[in-house]
Amino acid sequence: QLGMNLQWAVLRGSGDSCFVVFRGSETALDWTENSYVSLRGVDVPDWGTLLMHSGFWSTAEGEGSRLYDAIAQTAATTPIQTLVLCGGSKGGAN
């Protein structure tokens, strides 16, 4: 699975932090999606509605089960207290 159309990576930070890093724009479709600058409301239990950039959200939604499995595997050794979503211009999310 790794290295084939890689859209993201899960990296363990120091302590109890974890980073989900999205790659930047590479294809013509990516650059077209960059013009779609919008936020998406995501309901998170115990937190309420969080606003997430639609570029990150569409990648996360499309990779849902693989992304969840990677985060769960990372959390198996040490629980994650801080999850940071970051990356390049994926869908205009800078």
Tab-separated table of C-alpha atoms in Angstrom:
chain	number	residue	atom	x	y	z
A	1	GLN	CA	0.000	0.000	0.000
A	2	LEU	CA	2.768	2.428	0.789
A	3	GLY	CA	4.092	4.514	-2.060
A	4	MET	CA	1.157	3.852	-4.377
A	5	ASN	CA	-0.774	7.067	-5.004
A	6	LEU	CA	0.233	8.286	-1.563
A	7	GLN	CA	-2.086	11.117	-0.526
A	8	TRP	CA	-1.147	11.247	3.152
A	9	ALA	CA	1.110	9.896	5.880
A	10	VAL	CA	0.603	9.311	9.601
A	11	LEU	CA	3.617	10.357	11.649
A	12	ARG	CA	4.165	9.969	15.357
A	13	GLY	CA	5.326	13.112	17.150
A	14	SER	CA	6.983	13.335	20.526
A	15	GLY	CA	4.966	12.181	23.496
A	16	ASP	CA	1.289	11.667	22.760
A	17	SER	CA	1.009	13.669	19.527
A	18	CYS	CA	0.343	12.376	16.032
A	19	PHE	CA	0.393	14.146	12.662
A	20	VAL	CA	-1.690	13.332	9.600
A	21	VAL	CA	0.184	15.003	6.744
A	22	PHE	CA	-1.483	15.477	3.357
A	23	ARG	CA	0.651	15.835	0.245
A	24	GLY	CA	0.506	18.967	-1.858
A	25	SER	CA	-0.861	19.447	-5.357
A	26	GLU	CA	0.693	17.379	-8.148
A	27	THR	CA	-1.922	16.758	-10.824
A	28	ALA	CA	-4.063	19.050	-12.966
A	29	LEU	CA	-7.084	17.898	-10.944
A	30	ASP	CA	-5.329	18.914	-7.703
A	31	TRP	CA	-4.660	22.386	-9.100
A	32	THR	CA	-8.292	22.693	-10.205
A	33	GLU	CA	-9.437	21.690	-6.713
A	34	ASN	CA	-7.229	24.439	-5.289
A	35	SER	CA	-9.807	26.959	-6.477
A	36	TYR	CA	-12.473	25.398	-4.243
A	37	VAL	CA	-11.866	27.281	-1.029
A	38	SER	CA	-14.546	26.210	1.427
A	39	LEU	CA	-14.977	24.788	4.908
A	40	ARG	CA	-16.934	21.698	5.833
A	41	GLY	CA	-18.641	21.183	9.198
A	42	VAL	CA	-17.701	17.834	10.730
A	43	ASP	CA	-19.627	16.617	13.795
A	44	VAL	CA	-17.282	15.208	16.427
A	45	PRO	CA	-18.763	13.607	19.567
A	46	ASP	CA	-17.985	15.550	22.762
A	47	TRP	CA	-16.510	18.453	20.726
A	48	GLY	CA	-19.389	19.617	18.554
A	49	THR	CA	-19.054	20.766	14.976
A	50	LEU	CA	-15.506	21.406	13.776
A	51	LEU	CA	-14.692	23.286	10.590
A	52	MET	CA	-12.279	21.471	8.316
A	53	HIS	CA	-10.985	22.638	4.956
A	54	SER	CA	-12.852	20.797	2.219
A	55	GLY	CA	-9.601	19.781	0.460
A	56	PHE	CA	-8.369	17.904	3.515
A	57	TRP	CA	-11.848	16.534	4.191
A	58	SER	CA	-12.341	15.118	0.689
A	59	THR	CA	-8.995	13.297	0.902
A	60	ALA	CA	-9.776	12.012	4.412
A	61	GLU	CA	-13.246	10.914	3.334
A	62	GLY	CA	-11.934	9.110	0.248
A	63	GLU	CA	-9.242	7.315	2.249
A	64	GLY	CA	-11.487	6.781	5.302
A	65	SER	CA	-10.850	3.173	6.304
A	66	ARG	CA	-7.135	3.177	5.385
A	67	LEU	CA	-6.600	6.457	7.219
A	68	TYR	CA	-8.516	5.236	10.284
A	69	ASP	CA	-6.552	1.967	10.339
A	70	ALA	CA	-3.227	3.830	10.136
A	71	ILE	CA	-4.186	6.144	13.017
A	72	ALA	CA	-5.487	3.221	15.087
A	73	GLN	CA	-2.270	1.276	14.488
A	74	THR	CA	-0.238	4.313	15.554
A	75	ALA	CA	-2.368	4.698	18.704
A	76	ALA	CA	-2.016	1.012	19.620
A	77	THR	CA	1.392	1.505	21.234
A	78	THR	CA	0.743	4.870	22.921
A	79	PRO	CA	-2.650	6.644	23.039
A	80	ILE	CA	-2.907	9.803	20.938
A	81	GLN	CA	-3.925	12.934	22.852
A	82	THR	CA	-3.187	15.495	20.131
A	83	LEU	CA	-3.989	14.851	16.469
A	84	VAL	CA	-2.696	17.472	14.025
A	85	LEU	CA	-3.921	17.640	10.409
A	86	CYS	CA	-1.527	19.498	8.125
A	87	GLY	CA	-0.008	19.531	4.693
A	88	GLY	CA	0.409	21.290	1.403
A	89	SER	CA	-2.050	22.812	-1.016
A	90	LYS	CA	-4.262	19.747	-1.289
A	91	GLY	CA	-7.544	21.151	-2.555
A	92	GLY	CA	-6.405	24.644	-1.664
A	93	ALA	CA	-5.819	23.820	2.008
A	94	ASN	CA	-2.626	25.661	2.926
